mmCIF file of C-alpha atoms in Angstrom:
data_model
loop_
_atom_site.group_PDB
_atom_site.id
_atom_site.type_symbol
_atom_site.label_atom_id
_atom_site.label_comp_id
_atom_site.label_asym_id
_atom_site.label_seq_id
_atom_site.Cartn_x
_atom_site.Cartn_y
_atom_site.Cartn_z
ATOM 1 C CA MET A 23 60.006 -34.238 36.808
ATOM 2 C CA THR A 24 56.584 -33.408 38.875
ATOM 3 C CA ALA A 25 57.402 -29.813 39.449
ATOM 4 C CA HIS A 26 58.395 -30.121 35.622
ATOM 5 C CA ARG A 27 54.900 -31.448 34.802
ATOM 6 C CA ALA A 28 53.184 -28.622 37.246
ATOM 7 C CA LEU A 29 55.000 -25.703 35.067
ATOM 8 C CA VAL A 30 53.500 -27.045 32.029
ATOM 9 C CA ARG A 31 50.113 -28.035 32.955
ATOM 10 C CA ARG A 32 49.942 -24.219 34.669
ATOM 11 C CA THR A 33 51.553 -23.198 31.343
ATOM 12 C CA ALA A 34 49.451 -25.305 29.280
ATOM 13 C CA LEU A 35 46.336 -24.142 31.431
ATOM 14 C CA SER A 36 47.368 -20.039 31.154
ATOM 15 C CA VAL A 37 47.321 -20.713 27.211
ATOM 16 C CA THR A 38 43.677 -22.431 26.688
ATOM 17 C CA ALA A 39 42.305 -19.640 29.369
ATOM 18 C CA GLY A 40 44.265 -16.915 26.939
ATOM 19 C CA ALA A 41 42.676 -18.751 23.769
ATOM 20 C CA ALA A 42 39.408 -18.582 25.665
ATOM 21 C CA ALA A 43 39.176 -15.073 26.702
ATOM 22 C CA LEU A 44 40.284 -14.215 22.827
ATOM 23 C CA VAL A 45 37.345 -16.287 21.634
ATOM 24 C CA LEU A 46 35.522 -14.691 24.294
ATOM 25 C CA ALA A 47 35.991 -11.246 23.166
ATOM 26 C CA ALA A 48 35.636 -12.225 19.575
ATOM 27 C CA CYS A 49 32.227 -13.546 20.115
ATOM 28 C CA GLY A 50 31.430 -10.512 22.019
ATOM 29 C CA SER A 51 32.753 -7.606 19.381
ATOM 30 C CA ASP A 52 30.665 -9.485 16.971
ATOM 31 C CA SER A 53 27.767 -9.630 18.795
ATOM 32 C CA GLY A 54 28.265 -6.269 19.719
ATOM 33 C CA SER A 55 29.029 -4.913 15.931
ATOM 34 C CA GLY A 56 26.180 -7.388 14.857
ATOM 35 C CA GLY A 57 23.584 -5.459 17.465
ATOM 36 C CA HIS A 58 24.749 -2.165 16.288
ATOM 37 C CA ASP A 59 24.118 -2.913 12.600
ATOM 38 C CA MET A 60 20.732 -3.718 13.692
ATOM 39 C CA GLY A 61 20.325 -1.338 15.587
ATOM 40 C CA SER A 62 21.631 0.878 12.492
ATOM 41 C CA MET A 63 18.901 -0.580 10.260
ATOM 42 C CA GLU A 64 16.140 -0.205 12.964
ATOM 43 C CA SER A 65 17.208 3.123 13.128
ATOM 44 C CA ASP A 66 17.703 4.076 9.350
ATOM 45 C CA SER A 67 14.499 1.857 8.502
ATOM 46 C CA SER A 68 12.229 3.129 10.759
ATOM 47 C CA PRO A 69 11.764 6.885 8.682
ATOM 48 C CA THR A 70 11.317 4.911 5.314
ATOM 49 C CA ALA A 71 8.922 3.002 7.452
ATOM 50 C CA THR A 72 6.894 5.817 8.479
ATOM 51 C CA ALA A 73 7.678 7.911 5.492
ATOM 52 C CA SER A 74 5.828 4.693 3.223
ATOM 53 C CA ALA A 75 2.758 4.060 5.915
ATOM 54 C CA LYS A 76 2.406 8.272 5.557
ATOM 55 C CA ALA A 77 2.553 8.025 1.472
ATOM 56 C CA GLY A 78 0.438 4.870 1.894
ATOM 57 C CA ASP A 79 -2.628 6.469 3.609
ATOM 58 C CA HIS A 80 -3.714 8.872 0.260
ATOM 59 C CA ASN A 81 -4.870 8.329 -3.217
ATOM 60 C CA ASP A 82 -4.980 10.357 -6.071
ATOM 61 C CA ALA A 83 -8.460 11.065 -5.216
ATOM 62 C CA ASP A 84 -7.204 12.466 -2.012
ATOM 63 C CA VAL A 85 -4.810 14.886 -3.998
ATOM 64 C CA ASP A 86 -6.923 15.779 -7.241
ATOM 65 C CA PHE A 87 -9.649 16.436 -4.261
ATOM 66 C CA SER A 88 -7.102 19.272 -2.576
ATOM 67 C CA LYS A 89 -5.908 20.364 -5.077
ATOM 68 C CA GLU A 90 -9.080 21.341 -7.108
ATOM 69 C CA MET A 91 -10.626 21.854 -4.033
ATOM 70 C CA ILE A 92 -8.235 24.422 -3.330
ATOM 71 C CA GLN A 93 -8.600 26.734 -6.428
ATOM 72 C CA HIS A 94 -12.466 26.133 -6.186
ATOM 73 C CA HIS A 95 -11.970 27.733 -2.726
ATOM 74 C CA ARG A 96 -9.985 30.735 -3.934
ATOM 75 C CA GLN A 97 -12.726 31.595 -6.103
ATOM 76 C CA ALA A 98 -15.619 31.093 -3.204
ATOM 77 C CA VAL A 99 -13.188 33.408 -0.969
ATOM 78 C CA ASP A 100 -12.348 36.287 -4.305
ATOM 79 C CA MET A 101 -16.447 36.236 -4.801
ATOM 80 C CA ALA A 102 -17.049 36.450 -0.783
ATOM 81 C CA GLU A 103 -14.457 39.555 -0.434
ATOM 82 C CA LEU A 104 -16.448 41.299 -3.434
ATOM 83 C CA ALA A 105 -19.726 41.219 -1.541
ATOM 84 C CA ALA A 106 -18.314 42.605 1.610
ATOM 85 C CA ASP A 107 -17.250 45.715 -0.164
ATOM 86 C CA ARG A 108 -20.370 45.950 -3.159
ATOM 87 C CA ALA A 109 -23.720 44.346 -1.539
ATOM 88 C CA SER A 110 -26.031 46.031 -0.593
ATOM 89 C CA SER A 111 -27.650 43.592 1.890
ATOM 90 C CA GLN A 112 -26.468 43.057 5.290
ATOM 91 C CA GLU A 113 -27.820 39.727 5.229
ATOM 92 C CA VAL A 114 -25.270 38.889 1.962
ATOM 93 C CA LYS A 115 -22.069 40.500 3.973
ATOM 94 C CA ASP A 116 -23.044 38.499 6.666
ATOM 95 C CA LEU A 117 -22.913 35.228 4.685
ATOM 96 C CA ALA A 118 -20.058 36.646 2.618
ATOM 97 C CA THR A 119 -18.474 36.382 5.527
ATOM 98 C CA LYS A 120 -18.733 33.500 6.615
ATOM 99 C CA VAL A 121 -18.116 31.701 3.272
ATOM 100 C CA LYS A 122 -14.563 33.295 3.641
ATOM 101 C CA GLY A 123 -14.086 32.604 7.459
ATOM 102 C CA ALA A 124 -14.810 28.537 6.750
ATOM 103 C CA GLN A 125 -13.212 28.362 3.475
ATOM 104 C CA ASP A 126 -9.819 30.309 3.760
ATOM 105 C CA PRO A 127 -8.823 27.809 6.612
ATOM 106 C CA GLU A 128 -9.796 24.634 4.530
ATOM 107 C CA ILE A 129 -7.628 25.937 1.754
ATOM 108 C CA LYS A 130 -4.567 26.673 4.281
ATOM 109 C CA THR A 131 -5.284 22.603 5.679
ATOM 110 C CA MET A 132 -5.216 21.287 2.060
ATOM 111 C CA SER A 133 -2.401 22.830 0.886
ATOM 112 C CA GLY A 134 -0.379 21.212 4.240
ATOM 113 C CA TRP A 135 -1.527 18.276 3.003
ATOM 114 C CA LEU A 136 -0.229 18.420 -0.388
ATOM 115 C CA THR A 137 3.337 19.587 0.895
ATOM 116 C CA SER A 138 3.299 16.704 3.297
ATOM 117 C CA TRP A 139 2.543 14.537 0.274
ATOM 118 C CA GLY A 140 5.442 15.810 -1.878
ATOM 119 C CA GLU A 141 3.040 17.410 -4.492
ATOM 120 C CA ASP A 142 2.821 20.740 -5.623
ATOM 121 C CA VAL A 143 -0.058 23.658 -4.006
ATOM 122 C CA PRO A 144 -1.608 24.797 -6.773
ATOM 123 C CA GLU A 145 -0.884 28.251 -7.899
ATOM 124 C CA GLU A 146 -2.630 31.048 -7.307
ATOM 125 C CA MET A 147 -5.176 32.198 -10.154
ATOM 126 C CA SER A 148 -3.291 35.003 -12.486
ATOM 127 C CA ALA A 149 -5.458 37.376 -14.179
ATOM 128 C CA ASP A 150 -4.441 35.695 -17.372
ATOM 129 C CA MET A 151 -6.389 32.674 -16.448
ATOM 130 C CA GLY A 152 -9.493 35.280 -15.735
ATOM 131 C CA HIS A 153 -10.188 32.459 -13.327
ATOM 132 C CA ASP A 154 -11.474 30.137 -15.897
ATOM 133 C CA MET A 155 -11.858 27.220 -15.106
ATOM 134 C CA SER A 156 -15.274 26.450 -15.258
ATOM 135 C CA SER A 157 -14.854 23.193 -17.699
ATOM 136 C CA ALA A 158 -12.444 21.746 -15.310
ATOM 137 C CA MET A 159 -14.433 21.670 -11.989
ATOM 138 C CA PRO A 160 -18.034 21.727 -11.310
ATOM 139 C CA GLY A 161 -19.333 25.181 -10.251
ATOM 140 C CA MET A 162 -16.856 27.421 -10.761
ATOM 141 C CA MET A 163 -17.350 30.764 -12.664
ATOM 142 C CA SER A 164 -16.211 31.855 -15.201
ATOM 143 C CA GLY A 165 -13.873 34.697 -16.343
ATOM 144 C CA THR A 166 -16.751 35.951 -17.914
ATOM 145 C CA ASP A 167 -19.319 35.638 -15.305
ATOM 146 C CA MET A 168 -16.689 36.745 -12.484
ATOM 147 C CA ASP A 169 -16.171 40.005 -14.879
ATOM 148 C CA LYS A 170 -19.736 41.185 -14.247
ATOM 149 C CA LEU A 171 -19.869 40.335 -11.106
ATOM 150 C CA GLU A 172 -17.047 42.818 -10.427
ATOM 151 C CA LYS A 173 -19.559 45.239 -12.034
ATOM 152 C CA ALA A 174 -22.625 44.874 -10.677
ATOM 153 C CA SER A 175 -23.807 47.057 -7.694
ATOM 154 C CA GLY A 176 -26.662 46.916 -5.258
ATOM 155 C CA ALA A 177 -29.634 44.578 -5.290
ATOM 156 C CA GLU A 178 -28.412 43.369 -8.684
ATOM 157 C CA PHE A 179 -25.123 42.678 -6.981
ATOM 158 C CA ASP A 180 -26.962 40.898 -4.118
ATOM 159 C CA THR A 181 -29.207 38.900 -6.695
ATOM 160 C CA MET A 182 -25.968 37.597 -9.246
ATOM 161 C CA PHE A 183 -23.481 36.716 -6.290
ATOM 162 C CA LEU A 184 -26.356 34.321 -4.466
ATOM 163 C CA THR A 185 -27.255 32.893 -7.378
ATOM 164 C CA MET A 186 -23.553 32.361 -8.709
ATOM 165 C CA MET A 187 -22.770 31.276 -4.873
ATOM 166 C CA VAL A 188 -25.606 28.632 -5.705
ATOM 167 C CA GLU A 189 -24.224 27.267 -8.110
ATOM 168 C CA HIS A 190 -20.735 27.301 -7.197
ATOM 169 C CA HIS A 191 -21.570 25.655 -3.759
ATOM 170 C CA GLU A 192 -23.679 22.997 -5.688
ATOM 171 C CA GLY A 193 -19.991 22.520 -7.485
ATOM 172 C CA ALA A 194 -18.447 21.824 -4.576
ATOM 173 C CA VAL A 195 -20.912 19.418 -2.949
ATOM 174 C CA GLU A 196 -20.514 17.579 -5.690
ATOM 175 C CA MET A 197 -16.697 17.202 -5.813
ATOM 176 C CA ALA A 198 -16.789 16.717 -1.887
ATOM 177 C CA GLU A 199 -19.275 13.858 -2.617
ATOM 178 C CA THR A 200 -16.323 12.422 -4.802
ATOM 179 C CA GLU A 201 -13.589 12.507 -2.691
ATOM 180 C CA LYS A 202 -15.853 10.649 -0.149
ATOM 181 C CA ALA A 203 -16.518 7.730 -2.318
ATOM 182 C CA ASP A 204 -12.932 6.989 -3.851
ATOM 183 C CA GLY A 205 -10.427 9.172 -1.088
ATOM 184 C CA THR A 206 -8.913 7.115 1.807
ATOM 185 C CA TYR A 207 -7.169 9.455 3.860
ATOM 186 C CA GLY A 208 -8.845 10.104 6.948
ATOM 187 C CA PRO A 209 -8.967 14.179 7.399
ATOM 188 C CA ALA A 210 -9.404 14.508 3.532
ATOM 189 C CA THR A 211 -12.889 12.708 3.368
ATOM 190 C CA LYS A 212 -14.041 14.461 6.888
ATOM 191 C CA LEU A 213 -13.268 17.672 5.370
ATOM 192 C CA ALA A 214 -15.222 16.607 2.751
ATOM 193 C CA ASP A 215 -18.460 15.894 4.532
ATOM 194 C CA ASP A 216 -18.201 18.785 6.112
ATOM 195 C CA VAL A 217 -18.179 20.961 3.478
ATOM 196 C CA VAL A 218 -21.014 18.543 2.202
ATOM 197 C CA THR A 219 -22.899 19.498 5.148
ATOM 198 C CA ALA A 220 -21.765 23.752 5.781
ATOM 199 C CA GLN A 221 -22.334 24.175 2.119
ATOM 200 C CA THR A 222 -25.851 22.348 1.510
ATOM 201 C CA ALA A 223 -27.470 24.505 4.652
ATOM 202 C CA GLU A 224 -25.893 27.187 3.097
ATOM 203 C CA ILE A 225 -27.069 26.642 -0.590
ATOM 204 C CA LYS A 226 -30.926 26.458 1.386
ATOM 205 C CA GLN A 227 -30.165 29.668 3.154
ATOM 206 C CA MET A 228 -29.304 31.475 -0.567
ATOM 207 C CA ASN A 229 -32.193 30.037 -2.215
ATOM 208 C CA LYS A 230 -34.493 31.351 0.551
ATOM 209 C CA MET A 231 -32.709 34.930 0.054
ATOM 210 C CA LEU A 232 -33.308 34.867 -3.421
ATOM 211 C CA GLY A 233 -37.578 33.683 -2.607
ATOM 212 C CA LYS A 234 -36.924 30.143 -3.825
ATOM 213 C CA SER A 235 -37.942 28.498 -0.975
#
């Protein structure tokens, strides 16, 4: 009888231990699964959170500034390339080289921002557009203005180029000041500040070359 009780007891303990092991295994499986799911959720949500943060660090003013300044810079580069060929003064040629050297990289930088924001980079202005965006952005030359510049030569070209570029730079400074006031994207407001500093200095230089100061 005693032996029988001992056998029953051992059997009960074995069953209890087995059941406990199964419960622990199930808990461990659930915990592992839950841990995996949480890890997956964190992994899945991280890119979204990063994208949201990235999308939130700029605003419409930054987008408008980048799109418009790209077109503005492109026209300035076109004018500078004309000056490199047509200007009679070496000082004008040097200034044109400086303008192109500064604004070409800025065009690439702003294009990169727009792409990272999921925005379209403005297309190059076609001949049909005739560079005639003067009504949309301050300082932009009309198609007629650009035609006149292309046909000018010698000292006449130099004077026309400098006069137009002063107006063009003044428009760029105005646009940059707007970005500094309204933009939220740090690199864009920094570039705007650089534009104000550099182009204000060039305006003074060109006015001096024109004998206005």
